[in-house]
XYZ file of C-alpha atoms in Angstrom:
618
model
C 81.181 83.809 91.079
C 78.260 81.600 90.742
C 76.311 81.804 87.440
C 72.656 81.535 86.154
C 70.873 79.716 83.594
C 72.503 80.669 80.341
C 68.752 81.049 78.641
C 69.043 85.498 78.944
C 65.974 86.301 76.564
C 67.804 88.296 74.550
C 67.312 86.225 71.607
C 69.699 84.463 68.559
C 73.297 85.220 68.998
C 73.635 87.616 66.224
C 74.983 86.138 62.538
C 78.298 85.450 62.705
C 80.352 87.141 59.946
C 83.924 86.409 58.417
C 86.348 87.043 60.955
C 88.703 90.009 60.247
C 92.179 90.525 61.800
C 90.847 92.010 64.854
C 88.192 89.499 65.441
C 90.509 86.749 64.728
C 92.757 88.437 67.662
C 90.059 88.660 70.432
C 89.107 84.815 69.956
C 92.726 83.949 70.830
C 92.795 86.382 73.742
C 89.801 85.306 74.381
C 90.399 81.304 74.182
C 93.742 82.304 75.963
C 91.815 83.118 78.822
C 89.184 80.284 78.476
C 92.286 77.792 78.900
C 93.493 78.614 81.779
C 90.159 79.767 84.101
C 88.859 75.727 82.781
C 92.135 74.137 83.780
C 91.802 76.157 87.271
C 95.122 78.182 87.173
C 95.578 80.762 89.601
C 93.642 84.233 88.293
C 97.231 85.717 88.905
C 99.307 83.095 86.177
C 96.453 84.519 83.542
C 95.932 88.442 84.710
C 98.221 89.457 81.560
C 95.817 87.877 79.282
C 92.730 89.259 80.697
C 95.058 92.690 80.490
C 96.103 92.406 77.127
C 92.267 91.393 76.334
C 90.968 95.019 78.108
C 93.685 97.060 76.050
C 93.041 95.239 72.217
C 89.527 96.040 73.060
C 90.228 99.766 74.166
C 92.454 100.140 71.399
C 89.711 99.216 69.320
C 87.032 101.570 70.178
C 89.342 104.376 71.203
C 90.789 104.234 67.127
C 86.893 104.306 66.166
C 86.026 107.124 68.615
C 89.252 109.469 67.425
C 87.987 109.761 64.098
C 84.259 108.879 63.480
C 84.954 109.456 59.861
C 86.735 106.855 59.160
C 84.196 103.636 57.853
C 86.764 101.050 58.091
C 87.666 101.890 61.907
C 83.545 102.174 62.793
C 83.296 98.809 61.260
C 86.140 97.098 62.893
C 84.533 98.448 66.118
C 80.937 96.720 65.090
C 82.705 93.313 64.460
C 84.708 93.253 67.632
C 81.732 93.829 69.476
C 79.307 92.051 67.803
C 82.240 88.554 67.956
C 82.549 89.347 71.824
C 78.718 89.305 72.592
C 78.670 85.694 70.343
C 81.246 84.547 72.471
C 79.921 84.749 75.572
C 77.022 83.522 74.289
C 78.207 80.627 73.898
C 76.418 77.568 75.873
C 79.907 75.854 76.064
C 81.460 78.951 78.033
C 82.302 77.681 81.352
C 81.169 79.335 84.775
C 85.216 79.677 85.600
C 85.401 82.003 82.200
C 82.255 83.979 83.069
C 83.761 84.426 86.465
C 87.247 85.848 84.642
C 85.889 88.014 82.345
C 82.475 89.555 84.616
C 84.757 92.295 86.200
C 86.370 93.827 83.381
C 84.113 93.277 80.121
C 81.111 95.366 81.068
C 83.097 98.700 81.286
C 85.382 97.684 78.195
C 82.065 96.490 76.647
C 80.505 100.222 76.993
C 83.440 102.507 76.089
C 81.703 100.922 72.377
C 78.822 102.414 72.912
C 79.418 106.062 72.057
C 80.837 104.551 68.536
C 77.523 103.971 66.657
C 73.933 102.989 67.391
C 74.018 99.729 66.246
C 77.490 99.270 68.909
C 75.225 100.947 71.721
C 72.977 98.039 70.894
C 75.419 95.100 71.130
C 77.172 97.298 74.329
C 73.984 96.886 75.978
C 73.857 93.144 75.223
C 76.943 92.335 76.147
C 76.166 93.761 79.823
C 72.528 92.440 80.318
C 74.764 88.855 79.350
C 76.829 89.224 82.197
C 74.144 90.656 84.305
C 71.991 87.206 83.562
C 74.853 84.962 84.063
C 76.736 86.653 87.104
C 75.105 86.745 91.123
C 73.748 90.431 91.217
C 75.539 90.505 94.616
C 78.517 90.626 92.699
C 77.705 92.363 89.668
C 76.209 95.605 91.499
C 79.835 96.824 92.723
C 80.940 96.166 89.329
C 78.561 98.326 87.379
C 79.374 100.814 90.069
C 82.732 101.091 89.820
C 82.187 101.130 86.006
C 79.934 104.049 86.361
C 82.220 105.526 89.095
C 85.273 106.349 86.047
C 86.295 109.846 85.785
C 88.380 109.126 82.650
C 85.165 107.928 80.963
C 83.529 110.676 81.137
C 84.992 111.856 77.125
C 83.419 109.287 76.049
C 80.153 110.708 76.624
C 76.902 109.765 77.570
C 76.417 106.815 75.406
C 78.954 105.262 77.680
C 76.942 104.995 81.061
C 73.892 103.452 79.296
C 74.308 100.298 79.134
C 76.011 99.957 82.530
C 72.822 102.032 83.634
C 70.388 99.543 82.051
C 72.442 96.474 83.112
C 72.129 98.297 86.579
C 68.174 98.637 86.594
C 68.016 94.665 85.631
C 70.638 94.190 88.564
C 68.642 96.053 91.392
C 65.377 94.245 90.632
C 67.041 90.479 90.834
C 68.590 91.411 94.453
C 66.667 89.733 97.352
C 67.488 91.663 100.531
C 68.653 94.566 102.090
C 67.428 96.769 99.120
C 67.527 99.865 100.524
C 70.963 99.735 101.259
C 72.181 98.415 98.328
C 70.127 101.518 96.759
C 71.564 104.421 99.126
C 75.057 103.178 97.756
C 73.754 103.350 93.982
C 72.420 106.395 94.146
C 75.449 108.846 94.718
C 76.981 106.970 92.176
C 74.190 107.256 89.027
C 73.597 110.701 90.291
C 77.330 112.048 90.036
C 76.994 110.817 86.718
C 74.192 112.607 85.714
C 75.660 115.353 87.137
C 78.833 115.655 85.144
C 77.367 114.360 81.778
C 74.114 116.510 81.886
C 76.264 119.683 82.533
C 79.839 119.334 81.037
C 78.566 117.001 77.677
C 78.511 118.061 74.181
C 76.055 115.543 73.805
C 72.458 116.258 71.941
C 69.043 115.907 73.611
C 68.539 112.277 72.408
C 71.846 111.141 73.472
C 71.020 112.800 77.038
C 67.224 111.303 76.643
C 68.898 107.945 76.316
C 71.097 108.303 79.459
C 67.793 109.841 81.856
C 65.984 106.804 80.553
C 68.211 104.676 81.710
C 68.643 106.532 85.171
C 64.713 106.548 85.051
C 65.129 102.147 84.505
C 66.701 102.506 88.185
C 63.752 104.217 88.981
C 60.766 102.046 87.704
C 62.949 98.707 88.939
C 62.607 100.430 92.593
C 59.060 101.203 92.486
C 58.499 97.582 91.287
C 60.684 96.025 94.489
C 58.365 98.648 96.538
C 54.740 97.233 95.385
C 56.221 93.789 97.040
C 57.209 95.187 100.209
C 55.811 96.827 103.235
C 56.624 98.429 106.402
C 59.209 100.572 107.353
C 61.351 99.322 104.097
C 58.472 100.708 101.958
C 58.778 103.318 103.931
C 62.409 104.228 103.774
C 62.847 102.700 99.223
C 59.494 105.019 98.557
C 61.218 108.313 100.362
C 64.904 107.280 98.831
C 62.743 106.963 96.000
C 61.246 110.420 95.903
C 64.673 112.643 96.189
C 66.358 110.410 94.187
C 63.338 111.424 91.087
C 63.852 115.100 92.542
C 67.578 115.251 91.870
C 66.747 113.762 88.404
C 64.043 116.556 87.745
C 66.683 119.400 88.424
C 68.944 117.905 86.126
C 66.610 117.766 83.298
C 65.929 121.254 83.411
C 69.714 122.230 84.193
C 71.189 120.386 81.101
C 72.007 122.836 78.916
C 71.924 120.926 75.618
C 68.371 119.972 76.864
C 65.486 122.347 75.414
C 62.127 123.121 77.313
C 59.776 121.554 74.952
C 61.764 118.410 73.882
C 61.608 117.170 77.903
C 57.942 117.326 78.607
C 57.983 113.572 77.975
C 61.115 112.588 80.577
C 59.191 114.970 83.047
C 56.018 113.788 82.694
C 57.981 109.975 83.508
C 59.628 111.499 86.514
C 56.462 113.197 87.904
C 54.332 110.113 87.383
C 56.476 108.856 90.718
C 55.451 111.972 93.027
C 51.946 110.498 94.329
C 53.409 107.520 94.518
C 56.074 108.655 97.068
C 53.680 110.340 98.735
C 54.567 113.865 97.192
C 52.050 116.658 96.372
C 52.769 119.841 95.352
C 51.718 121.860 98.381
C 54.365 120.003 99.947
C 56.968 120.613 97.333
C 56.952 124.045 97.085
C 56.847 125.124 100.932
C 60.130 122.107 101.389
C 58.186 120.097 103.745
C 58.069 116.852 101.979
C 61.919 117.252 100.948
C 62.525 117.634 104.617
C 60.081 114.434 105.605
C 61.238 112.431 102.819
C 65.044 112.833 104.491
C 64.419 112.509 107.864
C 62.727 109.054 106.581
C 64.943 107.698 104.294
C 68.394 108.754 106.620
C 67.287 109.774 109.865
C 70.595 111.229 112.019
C 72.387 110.053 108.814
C 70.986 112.955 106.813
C 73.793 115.541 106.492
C 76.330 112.814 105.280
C 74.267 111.869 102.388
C 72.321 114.231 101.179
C 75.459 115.977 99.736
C 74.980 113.688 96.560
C 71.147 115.437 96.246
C 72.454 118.698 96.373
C 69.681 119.697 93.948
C 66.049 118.178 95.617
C 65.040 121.255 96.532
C 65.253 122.711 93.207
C 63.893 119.608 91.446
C 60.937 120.178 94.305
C 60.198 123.733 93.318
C 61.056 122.540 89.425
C 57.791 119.492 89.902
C 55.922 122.119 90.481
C 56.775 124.702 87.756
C 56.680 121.701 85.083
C 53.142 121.366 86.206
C 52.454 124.412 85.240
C 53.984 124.342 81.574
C 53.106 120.831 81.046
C 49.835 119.513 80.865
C 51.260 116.119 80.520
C 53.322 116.663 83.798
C 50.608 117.907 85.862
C 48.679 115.001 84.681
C 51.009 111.838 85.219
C 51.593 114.125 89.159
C 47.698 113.509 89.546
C 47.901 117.662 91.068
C 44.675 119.837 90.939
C 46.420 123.729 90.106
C 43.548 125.389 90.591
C 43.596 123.920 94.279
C 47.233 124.678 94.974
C 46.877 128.171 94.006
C 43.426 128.728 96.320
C 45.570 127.335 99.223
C 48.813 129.251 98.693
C 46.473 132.061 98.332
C 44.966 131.977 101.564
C 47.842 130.363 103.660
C 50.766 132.808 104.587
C 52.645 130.631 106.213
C 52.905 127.934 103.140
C 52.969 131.273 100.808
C 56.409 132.259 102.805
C 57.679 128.469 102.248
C 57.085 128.452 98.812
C 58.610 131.917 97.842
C 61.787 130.806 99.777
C 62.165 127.642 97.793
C 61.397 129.574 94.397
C 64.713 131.474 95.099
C 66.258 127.979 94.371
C 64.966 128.477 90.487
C 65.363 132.284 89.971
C 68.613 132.815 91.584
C 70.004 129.565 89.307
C 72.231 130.713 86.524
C 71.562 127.503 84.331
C 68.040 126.961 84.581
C 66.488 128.261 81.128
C 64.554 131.924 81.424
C 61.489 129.808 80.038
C 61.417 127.995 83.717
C 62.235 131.308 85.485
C 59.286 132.998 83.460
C 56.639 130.190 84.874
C 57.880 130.392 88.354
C 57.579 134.635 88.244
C 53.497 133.883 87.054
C 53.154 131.295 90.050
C 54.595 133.998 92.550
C 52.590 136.641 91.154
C 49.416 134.002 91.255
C 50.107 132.879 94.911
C 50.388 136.793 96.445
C 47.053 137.925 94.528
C 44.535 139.549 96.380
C 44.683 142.342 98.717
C 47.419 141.063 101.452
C 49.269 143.701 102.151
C 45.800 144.599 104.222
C 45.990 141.012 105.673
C 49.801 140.643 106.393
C 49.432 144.102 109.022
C 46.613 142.661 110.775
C 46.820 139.129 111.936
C 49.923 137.003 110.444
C 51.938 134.341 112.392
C 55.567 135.581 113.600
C 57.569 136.501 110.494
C 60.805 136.723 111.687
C 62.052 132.905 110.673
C 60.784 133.296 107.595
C 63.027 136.806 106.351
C 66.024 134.558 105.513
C 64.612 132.932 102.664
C 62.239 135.970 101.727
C 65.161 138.102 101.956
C 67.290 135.928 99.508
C 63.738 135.187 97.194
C 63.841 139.274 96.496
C 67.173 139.047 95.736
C 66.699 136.221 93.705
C 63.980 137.976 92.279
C 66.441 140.833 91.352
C 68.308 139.375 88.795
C 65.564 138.719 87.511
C 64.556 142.214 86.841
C 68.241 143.165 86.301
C 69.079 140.516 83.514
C 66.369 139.201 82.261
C 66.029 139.952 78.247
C 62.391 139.702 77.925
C 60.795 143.126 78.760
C 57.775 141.157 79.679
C 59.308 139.215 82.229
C 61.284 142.045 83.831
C 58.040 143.654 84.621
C 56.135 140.617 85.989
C 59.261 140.194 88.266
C 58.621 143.449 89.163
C 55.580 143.019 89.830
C 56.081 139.794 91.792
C 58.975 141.974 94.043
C 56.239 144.425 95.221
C 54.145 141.762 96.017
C 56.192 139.588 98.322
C 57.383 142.868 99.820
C 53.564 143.557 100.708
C 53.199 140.094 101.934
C 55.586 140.866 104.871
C 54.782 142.615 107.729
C 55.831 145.957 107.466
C 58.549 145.742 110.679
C 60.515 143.567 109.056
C 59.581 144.701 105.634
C 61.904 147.936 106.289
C 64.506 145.939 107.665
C 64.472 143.584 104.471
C 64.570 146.787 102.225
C 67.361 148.491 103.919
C 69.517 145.555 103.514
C 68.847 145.165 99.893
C 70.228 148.501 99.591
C 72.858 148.071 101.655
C 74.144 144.978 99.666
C 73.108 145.849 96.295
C 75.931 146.599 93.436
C 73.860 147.940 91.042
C 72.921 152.162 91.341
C 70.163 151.450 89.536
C 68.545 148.944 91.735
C 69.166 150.998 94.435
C 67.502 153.505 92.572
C 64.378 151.482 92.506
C 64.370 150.487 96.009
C 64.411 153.704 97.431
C 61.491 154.612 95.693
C 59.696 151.572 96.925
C 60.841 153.078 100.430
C 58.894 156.293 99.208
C 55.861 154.861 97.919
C 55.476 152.941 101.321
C 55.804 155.919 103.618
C 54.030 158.153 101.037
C 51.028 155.518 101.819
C 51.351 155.772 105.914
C 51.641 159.050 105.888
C 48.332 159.811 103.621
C 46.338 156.858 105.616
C 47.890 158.469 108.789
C 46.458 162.200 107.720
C 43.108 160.306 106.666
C 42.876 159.087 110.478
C 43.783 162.321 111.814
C 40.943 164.156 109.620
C 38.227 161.344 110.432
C 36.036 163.717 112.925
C 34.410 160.435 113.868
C 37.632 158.797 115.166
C 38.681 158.804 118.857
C 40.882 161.421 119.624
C 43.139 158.748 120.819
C 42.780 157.049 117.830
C 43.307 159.532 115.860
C 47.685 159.453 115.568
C 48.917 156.398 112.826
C 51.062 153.994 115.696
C 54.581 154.911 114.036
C 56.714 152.630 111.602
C 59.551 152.245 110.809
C 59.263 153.927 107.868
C 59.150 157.024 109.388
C 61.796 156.750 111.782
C 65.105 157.326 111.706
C 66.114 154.568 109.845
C 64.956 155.862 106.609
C 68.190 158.444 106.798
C 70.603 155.731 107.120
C 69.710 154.902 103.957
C 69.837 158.098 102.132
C 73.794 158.068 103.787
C 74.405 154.807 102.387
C 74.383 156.129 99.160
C 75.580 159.873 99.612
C 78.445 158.517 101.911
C 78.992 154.657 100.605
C 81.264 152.512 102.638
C 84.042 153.046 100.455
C 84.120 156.865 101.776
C 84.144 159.960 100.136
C 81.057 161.641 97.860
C 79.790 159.033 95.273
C 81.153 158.036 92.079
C 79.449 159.889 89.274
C 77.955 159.291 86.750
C 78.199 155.702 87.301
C 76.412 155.922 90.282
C 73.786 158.891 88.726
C 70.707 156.670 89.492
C 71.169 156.166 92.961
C 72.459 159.725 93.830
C 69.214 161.257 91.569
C 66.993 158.827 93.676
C 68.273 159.335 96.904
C 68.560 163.451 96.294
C 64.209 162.893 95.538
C 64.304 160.873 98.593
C 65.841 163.032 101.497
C 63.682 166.236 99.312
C 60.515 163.816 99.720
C 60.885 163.793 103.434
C 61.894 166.528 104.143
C 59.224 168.617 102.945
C 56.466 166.194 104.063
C 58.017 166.667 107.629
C 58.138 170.303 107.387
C 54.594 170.690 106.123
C 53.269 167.661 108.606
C 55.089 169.750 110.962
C 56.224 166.271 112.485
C 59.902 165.202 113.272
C 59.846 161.239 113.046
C 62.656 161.043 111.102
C 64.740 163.464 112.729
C 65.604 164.858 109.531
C 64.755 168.498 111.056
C 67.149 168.523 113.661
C 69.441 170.792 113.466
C 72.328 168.152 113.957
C 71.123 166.399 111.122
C 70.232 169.237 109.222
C 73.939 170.414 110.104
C 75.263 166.484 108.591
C 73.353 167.046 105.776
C 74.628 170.233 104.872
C 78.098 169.485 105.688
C 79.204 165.962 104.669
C 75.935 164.833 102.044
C 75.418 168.159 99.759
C 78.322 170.219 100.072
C 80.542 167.151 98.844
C 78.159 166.648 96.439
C 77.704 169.519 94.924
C 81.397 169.870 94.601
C 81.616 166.667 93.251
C 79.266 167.721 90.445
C 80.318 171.172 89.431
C 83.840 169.757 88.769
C 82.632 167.542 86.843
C 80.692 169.815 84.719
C 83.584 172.255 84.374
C 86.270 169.268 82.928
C 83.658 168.782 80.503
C 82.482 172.478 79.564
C 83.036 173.080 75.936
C 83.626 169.542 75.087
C 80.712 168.399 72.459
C 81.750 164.735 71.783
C 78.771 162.223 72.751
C 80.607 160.926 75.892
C 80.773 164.078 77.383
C 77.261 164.558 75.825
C 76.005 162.154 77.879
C 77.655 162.787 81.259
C 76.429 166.228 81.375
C 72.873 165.049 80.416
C 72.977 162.826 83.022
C 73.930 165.605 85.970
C 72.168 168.022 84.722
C 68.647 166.622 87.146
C 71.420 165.634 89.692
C 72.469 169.798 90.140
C 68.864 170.953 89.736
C 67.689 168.646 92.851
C 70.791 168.608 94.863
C 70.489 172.514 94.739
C 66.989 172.995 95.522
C 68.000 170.578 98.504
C 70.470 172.291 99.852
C 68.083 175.768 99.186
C 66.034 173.909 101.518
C 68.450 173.160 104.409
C 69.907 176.172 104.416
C 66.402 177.909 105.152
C 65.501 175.263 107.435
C 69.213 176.333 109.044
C 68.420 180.077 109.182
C 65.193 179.162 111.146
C 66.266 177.554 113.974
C 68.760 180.095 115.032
């Protein structure tokens, strides 16, 4: 391995103390080792000593990490260190002992730095030593495979800084084929972050330490980019971009990692979107994600972009730390006002941009602090009347219910588990309006399969009154028309939806007859059967007074169906219930028969109602 010049910049060797037992040991591994790479023996006659060297120096730290309690252990750790930075600082130590010791002393070196600060310190020396004496053609796989340890990861965070710093210094002194050597860092820093971020005990300032020095990666590629141009710009500046992404989810995943303490790491991170060409109209609708791939891997993109499982959320996340950080929105040179004004009046890009917020409200680690902003930036985008809009001229819909689909569901557990009764009514509130931002064809199709795969009675509960409300609306604009002496004749009949068709009874069986078979389960599922009881009443008496049949639901099969295998079961169902618990007055049984009680009051006047309607038609 060929060396540099010996001058590092790191300035004095530190003071050299009275050697202890320990220290006294390392010098004769050390000078061991010295020996024989000078007199040119074969690496293999000397690979004991350089093994013996690795485990005195992991014995050392290990015994200081297993019990940071104990002084005289934390000390022996400092002088250790500090006498192995001294030596090979040594303008006597030849290239042959550099060359023996690069590959195994920056890893050994690190495992001190989750001892103490003042170890962390000389850790980091001890690397940027090697990293100025050693080709960083040969020191990049080195640093790699000494961030690439599973069984370092106890050690914590502390561990992958220096090697993180040493790798920053590393990437800036290469002199060609950057962007490769880059796409086979970056799955490497990134898995680290990963694991650490999410499985460490760590605190924030610990974490802050290892993000800075994933961030040093960072700035060390944007510097290499100012002096290059083309398509390698190109290709470092995109790399670039998802790599700062990734990094921008894992800030706000880390869950030792509070909302206010990283407005200064994201305010870093963001300072690199207009730089990589990122704004935030093209964060939130996915299209500069998707550009930034296509340039950085081309027909390559599927077998990398496993290691960035997380850009799209660290997309929609740029744009959410915008809004709760004026710092953030600042260093991202963004105008908000503008974004929201062009959301606002673009459906398309208003689509995009509620199917990558699903990312961020459908995550279970993100903190409800994020989840809260990106609720006000949904209910910001859809203001305005566009349920109006969305019926008259909107592009085709249908690629887009996917994503909206999963965004309402997203938006779901939102209102389901949220703990702040604030923010389960904005979500709410933002559900209603990104169902009235869909055309209505596909709006009933989206509704019907939230009820078909929801778990929860309540939910169900709520979504079949959102059914309701929407063809309570049609049908009053519908009789508006119809009384309108100035309309048309022909103009005068609402075209149907399908929210009156005969859709809307499929749903009513889904809960009176769930897949499971037989009558519901009450009173667990007392929402749902209450709901759906108003539902079927709803419709049937508007049809009966409309004297209109769109849903079918006066036919006398259905009428027959409804009778037979809905409300018969039913009401069965309900007044044995009611008898096991007559005469018991403990608050269980309290509560159940509170809870029936408007179940049997509807259910009967709905079967009143059928029965009559039964009577009629023969």
């Amino acid at each position: 391995m060929s060396t540099k010049a010996a001058d590092d910049g790191l300035g004095p060797e530190p003071e050299l103390l009275k050697p202890s037992n320990s220290q006294s040991r390392l010098l004769e591994i050390l000078n061991s080792i010295s020996k024989s790479a000078e007199a040119g023996e074969d690496p293999e006659q000397y690979r004991n000593s350089i093994s013996d060297l690795i485990n005195f120096l992991n014995s050392i730290s290990d015994n200081a990490l297993s019990d940071p309690d104990n002084e005289d252990a934390m000390n022996n750790a400092f002088g250790v260190i500090s006498q192995l930075y001294q030596y090979i600082c040594s303008p006597s130590l030849s290239e042959a002992t550099v060359d023996a010791l690069s590959f195994e002393l920056p890893k050994a070196a690190s495992r001190f730095g989750s001892v103490s600060d003042e170890c962390l310190e000389i850790a980091g020396k001890v690397v940027d030593r090697f990293v100025s004496l050693c080709s960083p053609r040969e020191m990049l796989p080195i640093l790699c495979e000494a961030l690439d340890s599973p069984s370092e990861m106890i050690n914590g965070s502390s561990y992958f800084v220096p090697l993180l710093s040493g790798l920053s210094k590393v990437f800036i002194s290469i002199q060609r084929r950057h962007f490769e050597q880059l796409k086979a860092v970056v799955p490497v820093v990134l898995k680290v972050l990963k694991v650490v971020s999410s499985d460490s005990d760590d605190d924030s300032t610990e974490l802050t330490d290892l993000f800075e020095g994933a961030l040093s990666i960072a700035n060390s590629v944007h510097a290499i980019c100012t002096k290059l141009e083309g398509s390698v710009n190109e290709k470092l500046r995109a790399l670039l971009g998802l790599y700062v992404l990734q990094i921008m989810a894992l800030v706000s995943f880390s869950r030792n990692y509070k909302v206010s303490s990283s407005h200064p790491l994201v305010a870093q991170l963001s300072s690199f979107l207009p730089y990589c060409g990122l704004s935030y109209i093209g964060l939130i609708t996915g299209s500069d994600v998707d550009r930034m791939a296509n340039i950085a891997f081309g027909e390559d993109e599927d077998d990398f972009m496993s290691c960035l499982s997380y850009v799209k959320h660290g997309a929609s996340l740029s744009v959410i730390w915008g809004h709760v950080s004026d710092a953030a929105v600042t260093a991202a040179k963004e105008d908000l006002g503008a974004f929201q004004v062009e959301l606002q009046n673009d459906q398309t890009k208003r689509w995009e941009a509620i199917g990558m917020l699903k990312h961020i409200l459908a995550s279970v680690s993100l903190p409800w602090e994020l989840k809260k902003c990106a609720i006000n930036i949904l209910i910001c985008i859809t203001d305005g009347n566009i349920s109006q809009k969305c019926d008259e001229e909107h592009p085709d819909c249908s690629s887009y219910v996917p994503s909206l689909y999963s965004a309402l569901q997203a938006v779901q557990k939102v209102i389901m588990h949220a703990m702040d009764r604030e923010l389960r009514r904005n979500a709410f509130d933002a559900f209603k309006r990104i169902l009235a931002d869909i055309p209505s064809s596909q709006r009933f199709d989206i509704l019907k399969a939230l009820i078909t795969n929801s778990d929860s009675p309540s939910m169900i509960a709520i979504l079949l009154d959102i059914v309701k409300g929407e063809m309570h609306n049609e049908n009053r604009l519908r009789t508006a028309v119809e009384n309108d002496k100035t309309t048309d004749t022909e103009n005068r009949v609402r075209p149907q939806t399908p929210f009156w068709s005969a859709g809307v009874l499929e749903l009513v069986e889904l809960v009176f007859r769930p897949s499971k078979g037989g009558p519901p389960s009450l009173p667990e599922h007392g929402d749902a059967v209450l709901s759906a009881l108003n539902f079927y009443r709803f419709v049937f008496i508007t049809e009966s007074t409309g004297k209109t049949n769109y849903t079918g639901v006066l036919s006398k099969s259905n009428l027959q169906k409804a009778h037979n295998e809905w409300l018969l079961p039913l009401r069965t169902l309900v007044t044995g219930i009611m008898a096991e618990n007559e005469g018991d007055y403990d608050q269980m049984t309290v509560d159940i028969v509170c809870s029936l009680n408007p179940i049997e009051l509807v259910l009967y006047r709905c079967i009143e109602l059928v029965e009559e309607k039964l009577k009629e038609s023969t």
